[in-house]
Coordinates of C-alpha atoms and ligand atoms in Angstrom, one line a residue:
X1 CA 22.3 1.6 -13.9
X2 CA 22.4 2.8 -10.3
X3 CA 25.4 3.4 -9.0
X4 CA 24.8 0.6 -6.0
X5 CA 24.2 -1.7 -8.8
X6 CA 27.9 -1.0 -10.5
X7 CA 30.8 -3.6 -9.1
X8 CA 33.8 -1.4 -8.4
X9 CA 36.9 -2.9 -9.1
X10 CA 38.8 0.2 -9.6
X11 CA 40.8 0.0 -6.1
X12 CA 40.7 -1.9 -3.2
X13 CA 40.5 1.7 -1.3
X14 CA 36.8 1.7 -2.2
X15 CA 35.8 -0.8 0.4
X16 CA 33.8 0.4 3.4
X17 CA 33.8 -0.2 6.8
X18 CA 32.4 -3.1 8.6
X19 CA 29.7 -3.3 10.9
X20 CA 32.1 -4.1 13.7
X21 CA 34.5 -1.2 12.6
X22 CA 31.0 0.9 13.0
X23 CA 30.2 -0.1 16.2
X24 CA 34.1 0.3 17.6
X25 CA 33.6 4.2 16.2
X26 CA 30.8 4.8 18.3
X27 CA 32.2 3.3 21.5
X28 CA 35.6 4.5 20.9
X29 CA 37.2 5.9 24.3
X30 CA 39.1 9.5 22.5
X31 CA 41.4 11.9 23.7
X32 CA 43.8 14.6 21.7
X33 CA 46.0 13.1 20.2
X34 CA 48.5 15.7 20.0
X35 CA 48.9 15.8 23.2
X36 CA 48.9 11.7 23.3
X37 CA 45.9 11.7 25.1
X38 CA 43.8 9.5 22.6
X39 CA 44.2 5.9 24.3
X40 CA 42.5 4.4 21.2
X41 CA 45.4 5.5 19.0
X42 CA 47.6 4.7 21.0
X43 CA 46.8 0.9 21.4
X44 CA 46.9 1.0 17.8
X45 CA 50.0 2.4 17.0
X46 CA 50.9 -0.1 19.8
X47 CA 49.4 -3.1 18.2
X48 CA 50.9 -1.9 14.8
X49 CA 54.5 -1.5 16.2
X50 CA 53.9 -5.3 17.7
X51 CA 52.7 -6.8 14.5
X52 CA 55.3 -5.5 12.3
X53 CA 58.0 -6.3 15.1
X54 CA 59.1 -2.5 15.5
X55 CA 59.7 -0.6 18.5
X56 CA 56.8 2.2 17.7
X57 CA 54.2 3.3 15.4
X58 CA 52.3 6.2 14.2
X59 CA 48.6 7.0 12.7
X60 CA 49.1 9.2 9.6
X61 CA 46.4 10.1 7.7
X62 CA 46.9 8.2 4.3
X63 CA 49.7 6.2 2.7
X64 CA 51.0 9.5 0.8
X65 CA 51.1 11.2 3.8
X66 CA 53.4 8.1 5.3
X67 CA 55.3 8.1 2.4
X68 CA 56.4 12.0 2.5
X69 CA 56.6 11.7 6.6
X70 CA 59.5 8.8 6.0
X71 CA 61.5 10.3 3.3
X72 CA 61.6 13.8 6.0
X73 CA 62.4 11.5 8.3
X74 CA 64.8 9.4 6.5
X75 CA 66.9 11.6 4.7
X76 CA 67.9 14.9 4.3
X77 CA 67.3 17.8 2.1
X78 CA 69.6 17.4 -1.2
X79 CA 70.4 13.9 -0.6
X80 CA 70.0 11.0 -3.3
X81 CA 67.1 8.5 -2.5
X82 CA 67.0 4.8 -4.7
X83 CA 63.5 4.1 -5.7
X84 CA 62.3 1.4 -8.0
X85 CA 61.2 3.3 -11.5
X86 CA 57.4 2.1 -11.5
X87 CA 57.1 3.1 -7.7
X88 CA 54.0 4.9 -6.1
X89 CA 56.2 7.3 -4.4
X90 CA 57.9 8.5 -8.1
X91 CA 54.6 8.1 -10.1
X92 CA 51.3 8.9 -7.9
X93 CA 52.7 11.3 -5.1
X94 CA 52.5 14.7 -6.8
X95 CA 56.1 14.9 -6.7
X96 CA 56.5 15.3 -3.3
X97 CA 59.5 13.6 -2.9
X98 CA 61.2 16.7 -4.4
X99 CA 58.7 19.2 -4.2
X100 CA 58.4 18.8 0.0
X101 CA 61.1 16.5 1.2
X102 CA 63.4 18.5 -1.6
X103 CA 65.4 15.2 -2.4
X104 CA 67.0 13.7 -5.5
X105 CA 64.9 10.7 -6.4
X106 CA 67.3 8.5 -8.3
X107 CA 64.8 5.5 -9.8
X108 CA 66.0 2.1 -11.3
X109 CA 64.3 -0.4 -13.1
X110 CA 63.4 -4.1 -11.5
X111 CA 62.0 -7.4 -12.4
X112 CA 58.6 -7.0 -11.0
X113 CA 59.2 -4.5 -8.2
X114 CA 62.2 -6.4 -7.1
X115 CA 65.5 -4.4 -7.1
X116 CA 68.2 -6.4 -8.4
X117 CA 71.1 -5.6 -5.3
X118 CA 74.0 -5.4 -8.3
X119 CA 71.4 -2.4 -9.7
X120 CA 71.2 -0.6 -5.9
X121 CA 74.6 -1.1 -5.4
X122 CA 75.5 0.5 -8.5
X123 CA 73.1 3.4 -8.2
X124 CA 75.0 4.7 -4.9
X125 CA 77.4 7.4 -5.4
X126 CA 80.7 7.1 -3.9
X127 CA 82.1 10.3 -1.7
X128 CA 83.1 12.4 -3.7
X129 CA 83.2 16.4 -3.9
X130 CA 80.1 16.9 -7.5
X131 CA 77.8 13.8 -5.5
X132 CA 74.9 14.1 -3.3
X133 CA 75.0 11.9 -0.3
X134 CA 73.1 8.2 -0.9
X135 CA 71.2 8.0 2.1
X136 CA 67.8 6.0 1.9
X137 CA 66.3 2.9 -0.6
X138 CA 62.7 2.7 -1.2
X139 CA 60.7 -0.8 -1.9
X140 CA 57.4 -1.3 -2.2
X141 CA 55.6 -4.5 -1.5
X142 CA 53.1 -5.5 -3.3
X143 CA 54.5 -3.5 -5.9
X144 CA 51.5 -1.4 -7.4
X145 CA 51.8 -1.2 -10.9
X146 CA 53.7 -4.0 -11.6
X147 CA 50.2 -5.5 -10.6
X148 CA 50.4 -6.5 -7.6
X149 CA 53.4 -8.3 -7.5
X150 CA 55.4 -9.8 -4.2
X151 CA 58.9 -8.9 -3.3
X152 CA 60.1 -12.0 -1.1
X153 CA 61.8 -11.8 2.5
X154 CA 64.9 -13.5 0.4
X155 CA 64.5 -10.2 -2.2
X156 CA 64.5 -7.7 0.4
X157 CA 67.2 -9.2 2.5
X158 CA 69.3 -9.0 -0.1
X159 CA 68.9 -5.2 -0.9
X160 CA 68.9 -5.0 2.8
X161 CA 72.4 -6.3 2.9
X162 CA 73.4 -4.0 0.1
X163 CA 71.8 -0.6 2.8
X164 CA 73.7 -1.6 5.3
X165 CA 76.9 -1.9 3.4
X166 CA 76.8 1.4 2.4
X167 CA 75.0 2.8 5.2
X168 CA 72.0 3.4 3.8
X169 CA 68.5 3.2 5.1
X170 CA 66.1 1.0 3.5
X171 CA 62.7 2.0 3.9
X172 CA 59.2 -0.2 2.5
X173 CA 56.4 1.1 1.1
X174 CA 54.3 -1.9 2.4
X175 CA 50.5 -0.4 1.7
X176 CA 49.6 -4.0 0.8
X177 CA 52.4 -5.6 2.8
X178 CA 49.3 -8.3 4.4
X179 CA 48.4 -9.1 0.9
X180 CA 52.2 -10.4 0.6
X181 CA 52.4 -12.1 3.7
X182 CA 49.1 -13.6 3.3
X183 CA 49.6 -15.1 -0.2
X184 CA 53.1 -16.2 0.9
X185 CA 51.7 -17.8 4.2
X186 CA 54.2 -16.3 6.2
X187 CA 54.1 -13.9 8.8
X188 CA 54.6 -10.1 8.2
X189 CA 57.8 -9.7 10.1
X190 CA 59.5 -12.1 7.4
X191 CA 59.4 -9.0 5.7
X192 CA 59.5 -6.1 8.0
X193 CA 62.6 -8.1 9.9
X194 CA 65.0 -6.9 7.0
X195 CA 63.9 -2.8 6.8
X196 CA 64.7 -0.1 8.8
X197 CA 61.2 1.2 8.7
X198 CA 57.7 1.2 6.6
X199 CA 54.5 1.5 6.0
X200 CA 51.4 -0.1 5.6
X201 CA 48.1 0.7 5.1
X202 CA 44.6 0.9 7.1
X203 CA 42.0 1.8 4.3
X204 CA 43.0 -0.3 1.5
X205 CA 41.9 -4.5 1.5
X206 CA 42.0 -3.9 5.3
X207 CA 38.2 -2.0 4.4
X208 CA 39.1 1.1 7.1
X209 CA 37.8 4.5 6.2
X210 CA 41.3 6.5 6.8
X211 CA 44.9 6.0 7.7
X212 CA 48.3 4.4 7.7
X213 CA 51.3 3.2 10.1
X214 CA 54.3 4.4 10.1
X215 CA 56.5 1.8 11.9
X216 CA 59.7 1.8 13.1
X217 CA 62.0 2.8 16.1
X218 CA 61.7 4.8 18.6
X219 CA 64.2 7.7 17.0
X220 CA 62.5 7.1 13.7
X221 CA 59.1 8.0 15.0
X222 CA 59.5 10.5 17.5
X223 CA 61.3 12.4 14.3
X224 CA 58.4 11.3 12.5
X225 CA 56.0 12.7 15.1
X226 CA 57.1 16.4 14.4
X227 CA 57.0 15.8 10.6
X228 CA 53.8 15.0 10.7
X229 CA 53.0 18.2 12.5
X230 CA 54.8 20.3 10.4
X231 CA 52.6 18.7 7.5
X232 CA 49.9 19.6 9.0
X233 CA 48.7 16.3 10.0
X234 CA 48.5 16.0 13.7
X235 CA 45.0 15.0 15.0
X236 CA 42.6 15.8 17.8
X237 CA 40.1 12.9 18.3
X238 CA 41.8 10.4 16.2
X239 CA 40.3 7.8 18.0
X240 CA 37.8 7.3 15.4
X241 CA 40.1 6.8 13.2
X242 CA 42.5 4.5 15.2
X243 CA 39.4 2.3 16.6
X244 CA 38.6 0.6 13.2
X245 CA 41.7 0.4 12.7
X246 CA 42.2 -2.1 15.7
X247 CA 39.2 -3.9 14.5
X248 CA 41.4 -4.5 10.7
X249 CA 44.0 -5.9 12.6
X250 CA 42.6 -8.2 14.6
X251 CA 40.2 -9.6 12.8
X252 CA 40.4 -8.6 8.3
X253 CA 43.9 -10.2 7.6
X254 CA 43.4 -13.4 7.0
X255 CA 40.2 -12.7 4.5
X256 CA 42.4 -11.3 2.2
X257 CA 42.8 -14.3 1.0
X258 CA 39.4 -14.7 -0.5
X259 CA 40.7 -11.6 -2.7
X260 CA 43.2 -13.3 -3.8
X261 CA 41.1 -16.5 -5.0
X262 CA 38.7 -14.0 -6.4
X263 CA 41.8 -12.1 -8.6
X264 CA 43.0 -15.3 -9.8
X265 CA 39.4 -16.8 -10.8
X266 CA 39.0 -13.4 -13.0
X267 CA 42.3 -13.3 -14.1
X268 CA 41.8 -16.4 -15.5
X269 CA 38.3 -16.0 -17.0
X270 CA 39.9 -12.8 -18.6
X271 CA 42.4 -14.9 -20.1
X272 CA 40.1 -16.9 -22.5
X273 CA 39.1 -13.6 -24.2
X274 CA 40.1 -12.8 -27.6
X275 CA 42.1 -9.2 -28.2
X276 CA 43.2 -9.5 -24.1
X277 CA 46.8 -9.8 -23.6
X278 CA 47.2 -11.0 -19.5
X279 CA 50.1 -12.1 -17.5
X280 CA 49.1 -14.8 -15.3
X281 CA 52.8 -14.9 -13.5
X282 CA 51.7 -11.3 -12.2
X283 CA 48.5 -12.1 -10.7
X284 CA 50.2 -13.0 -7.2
X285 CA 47.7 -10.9 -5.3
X286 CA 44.5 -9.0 -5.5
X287 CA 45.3 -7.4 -8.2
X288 CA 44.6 -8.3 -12.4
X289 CA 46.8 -5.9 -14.8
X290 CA 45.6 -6.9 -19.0
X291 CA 46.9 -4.8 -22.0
X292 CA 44.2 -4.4 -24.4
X293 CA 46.4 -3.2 -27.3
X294 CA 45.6 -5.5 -30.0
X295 CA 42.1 -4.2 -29.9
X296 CA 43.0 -1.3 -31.4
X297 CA 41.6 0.4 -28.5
X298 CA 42.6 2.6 -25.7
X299 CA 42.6 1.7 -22.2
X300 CA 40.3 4.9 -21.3
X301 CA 37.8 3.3 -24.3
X302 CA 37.6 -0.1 -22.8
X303 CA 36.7 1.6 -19.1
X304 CA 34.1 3.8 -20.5
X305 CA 32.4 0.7 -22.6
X306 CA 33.1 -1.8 -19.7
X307 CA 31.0 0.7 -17.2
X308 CA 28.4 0.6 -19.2
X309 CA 28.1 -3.4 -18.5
X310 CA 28.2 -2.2 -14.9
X311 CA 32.1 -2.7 -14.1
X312 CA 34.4 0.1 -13.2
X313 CA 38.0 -1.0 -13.9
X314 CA 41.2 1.7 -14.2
X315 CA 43.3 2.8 -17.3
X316 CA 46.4 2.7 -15.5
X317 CA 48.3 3.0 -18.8
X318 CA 47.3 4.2 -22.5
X319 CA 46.3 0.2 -22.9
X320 CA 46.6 -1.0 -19.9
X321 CA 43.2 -2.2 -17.7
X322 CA 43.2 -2.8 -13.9
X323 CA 40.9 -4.1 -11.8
X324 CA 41.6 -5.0 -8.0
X325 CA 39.6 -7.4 -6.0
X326 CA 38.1 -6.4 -2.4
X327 CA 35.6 -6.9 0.4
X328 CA 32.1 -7.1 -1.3
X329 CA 33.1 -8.7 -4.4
X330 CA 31.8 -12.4 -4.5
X331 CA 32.4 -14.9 -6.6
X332 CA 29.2 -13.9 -8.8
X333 CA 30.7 -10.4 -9.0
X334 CA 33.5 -11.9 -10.9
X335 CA 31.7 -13.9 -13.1
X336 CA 30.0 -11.3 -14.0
X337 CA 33.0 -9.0 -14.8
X338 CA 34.2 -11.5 -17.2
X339 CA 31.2 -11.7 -19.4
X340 CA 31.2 -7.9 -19.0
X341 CA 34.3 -8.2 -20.5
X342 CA 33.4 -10.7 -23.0
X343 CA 30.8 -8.3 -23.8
X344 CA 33.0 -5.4 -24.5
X345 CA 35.8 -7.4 -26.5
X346 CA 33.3 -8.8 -28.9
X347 CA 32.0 -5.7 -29.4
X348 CA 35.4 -3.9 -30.0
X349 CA 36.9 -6.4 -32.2
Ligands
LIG1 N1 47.4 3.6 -4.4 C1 46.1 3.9 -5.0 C2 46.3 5.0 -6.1 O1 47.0 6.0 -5.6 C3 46.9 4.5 -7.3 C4 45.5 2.6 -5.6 O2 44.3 2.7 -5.9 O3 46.2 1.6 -5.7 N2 51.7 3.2 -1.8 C5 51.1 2.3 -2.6 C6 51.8 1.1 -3.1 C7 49.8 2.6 -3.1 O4 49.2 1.7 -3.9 C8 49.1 3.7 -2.6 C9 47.7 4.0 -3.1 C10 49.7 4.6 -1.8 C11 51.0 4.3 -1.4 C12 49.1 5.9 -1.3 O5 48.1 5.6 -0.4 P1 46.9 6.7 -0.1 O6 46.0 6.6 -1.3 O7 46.3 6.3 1.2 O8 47.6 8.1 -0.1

């Protein structure tokens, strides 16, 4: 099989760039960056910083890189952070958070990446003379491997209320933060309006080739700024980067929708298979999460056979499949990936 031929549901992150985000590359107007010369960035971060209802913005290069940036930003060496247990910050960031930021990630455990505020409040540590200081709260939104799952403006408002209590910073990891406004119907700021500061990101169901936002205020980024620099991630001509950018916001939001259809068509064609074990409550988004345990098989197993029927799909656990739906999968593309599926559980089982 060629490798055109194979339909890639491993991550939305595959997706390429449009024509349009093509042809706004070529006639991008660029400057350095570092010196804020770049006018193409900065309409984006100024766009960004609009959208999400923030005073400023910054292009990072990916949503690790955002991640890291925030928590140097955020918080200070030794301090405790509150992160939710499943997070992408805890599991898929190399460690970062105490390997770079040097901080003491503290993680609890939620009902589907929603942090129960009783749990937060719990998990801060009073003043005392043995405790690190408390200083930031992570979310996520959609929450990753819980499968996509949306944490509601109600849910993060009430955390929210719970940071500033305390006096903590709350701080969203929103790389799919459209797919949860768009599958709510609401507009992003519902959201953003309750955290301190987040990200989102460019090159994920949005289809752009690089990048992220950092958003928040104008302290937050100007700290955020030299972070960056001291990561090494400061860019020249960014402009290429930032122009399709522009392009995703303007104009690849609202399709995100179709992903969404498209997850809950296969999640439910999945469902009829024999030896799949699926969650339906979870598929909220673009994302389909099944256990294939009571195959007797291993996740990595299933993957291997399933690309051989021409569908890539991720082991995300020892039994657990994902696939994510994206730009360039069409409703023939799923029906496909279910008899691929089909395929692979009758000949498991
Ligand atoms: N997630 C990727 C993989 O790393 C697992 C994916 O395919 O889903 N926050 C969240 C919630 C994410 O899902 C990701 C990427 C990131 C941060 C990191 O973004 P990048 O890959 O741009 O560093």
């Amino acid at each position: 099989m060629r490798p055109e031929e194979i339909i890639d549901l491993r991550s939305d992150t595959v997706t390429l760039p449009t024509e349009e985000m093509l042809d706004a590359i070529r006639r991008a107007e660029i400057g350095d960056d570092v010196f804020r010369e770049d006018p193409t960035v900065n309409r984006l971060e100024k766009i960004a910083a609009e959208k999400m209802g923030k005073e400023a913005a910054l292009l990072v290069t990916s949503g690790t890189q955002a991640n890291l940036v925030s928590l140097l930003s955020n918080a200070n060496r030794g301090e405790l952070v509150i992160l939710e247990s499943e997070s992408h910050i805890y599991w898929y960031e190399v460690g970062g958070i105490s390997a770079i930021a040097e901080l003491l990630p503290w993680p609890i455990k939620s009902s589907l990446g929603a942090l129960a505020p009783e749990d937060v409040e719990a998990s801060i540590r009073p003043k005392n003379i043995h405790f690190p200081r408390s200083s930031l709260i992570c979310l996520e939104n959609t929450h990753n491997r819980h499968g996509g799952t949306i944490v509601t403006p109600n849910q993060i408002k009430a955390v929210s209320e719970v940071a500033q209590k305390h006096g903590l910073k709350l701080y969203l990891d929103g790389a799919r933060i459209f797919n949860a406004a768009v599958a709510l119907n609401a507009d992003v700021k519902e959201f953003t309006k309750h955290v301190d500061n987040l990200m989102f990101c460019l090159s994920k169901g949005l289809c752009c080739p690089v990048g992220s936002l950092l958003v928040g205020t104008d302290a937050f980024i100007e700290k955020s700024r030299k972070m960056r620099k001291i990561l090494g991630g400061g860019m020249r001509q960014a402009g290429i980067i930032a122009a399709p950018g522009i392009v995703a916001l303007e104009s690849m939001v609202n399709r995100l929708e179709e992903d969404h259809r498209n997850a809950r068509r296969l999640a439910e064609g999945i469902a009829k298979i024999g030896g799949i074990q699926i969650d339906l409550s979870r598929v909220q988004t673009n994302m389909v999460c099944f256990d294939v345990s009571d195959m007797g098989i291993t996740a990595d197993l299933f993957t291997s056979k399933l690309k051989q029927k021409g569908v890539s799909a991720l082991a995300l656990a020892k039994n657990k499949v994902r696939m994510v739906t994206h730009r360039g999968i069409e409703k023939e593309h799923i029906e496909k990936s279910i008899s691929a599926v089909e395929s692979v559980s009758h000949e498991l089982s």
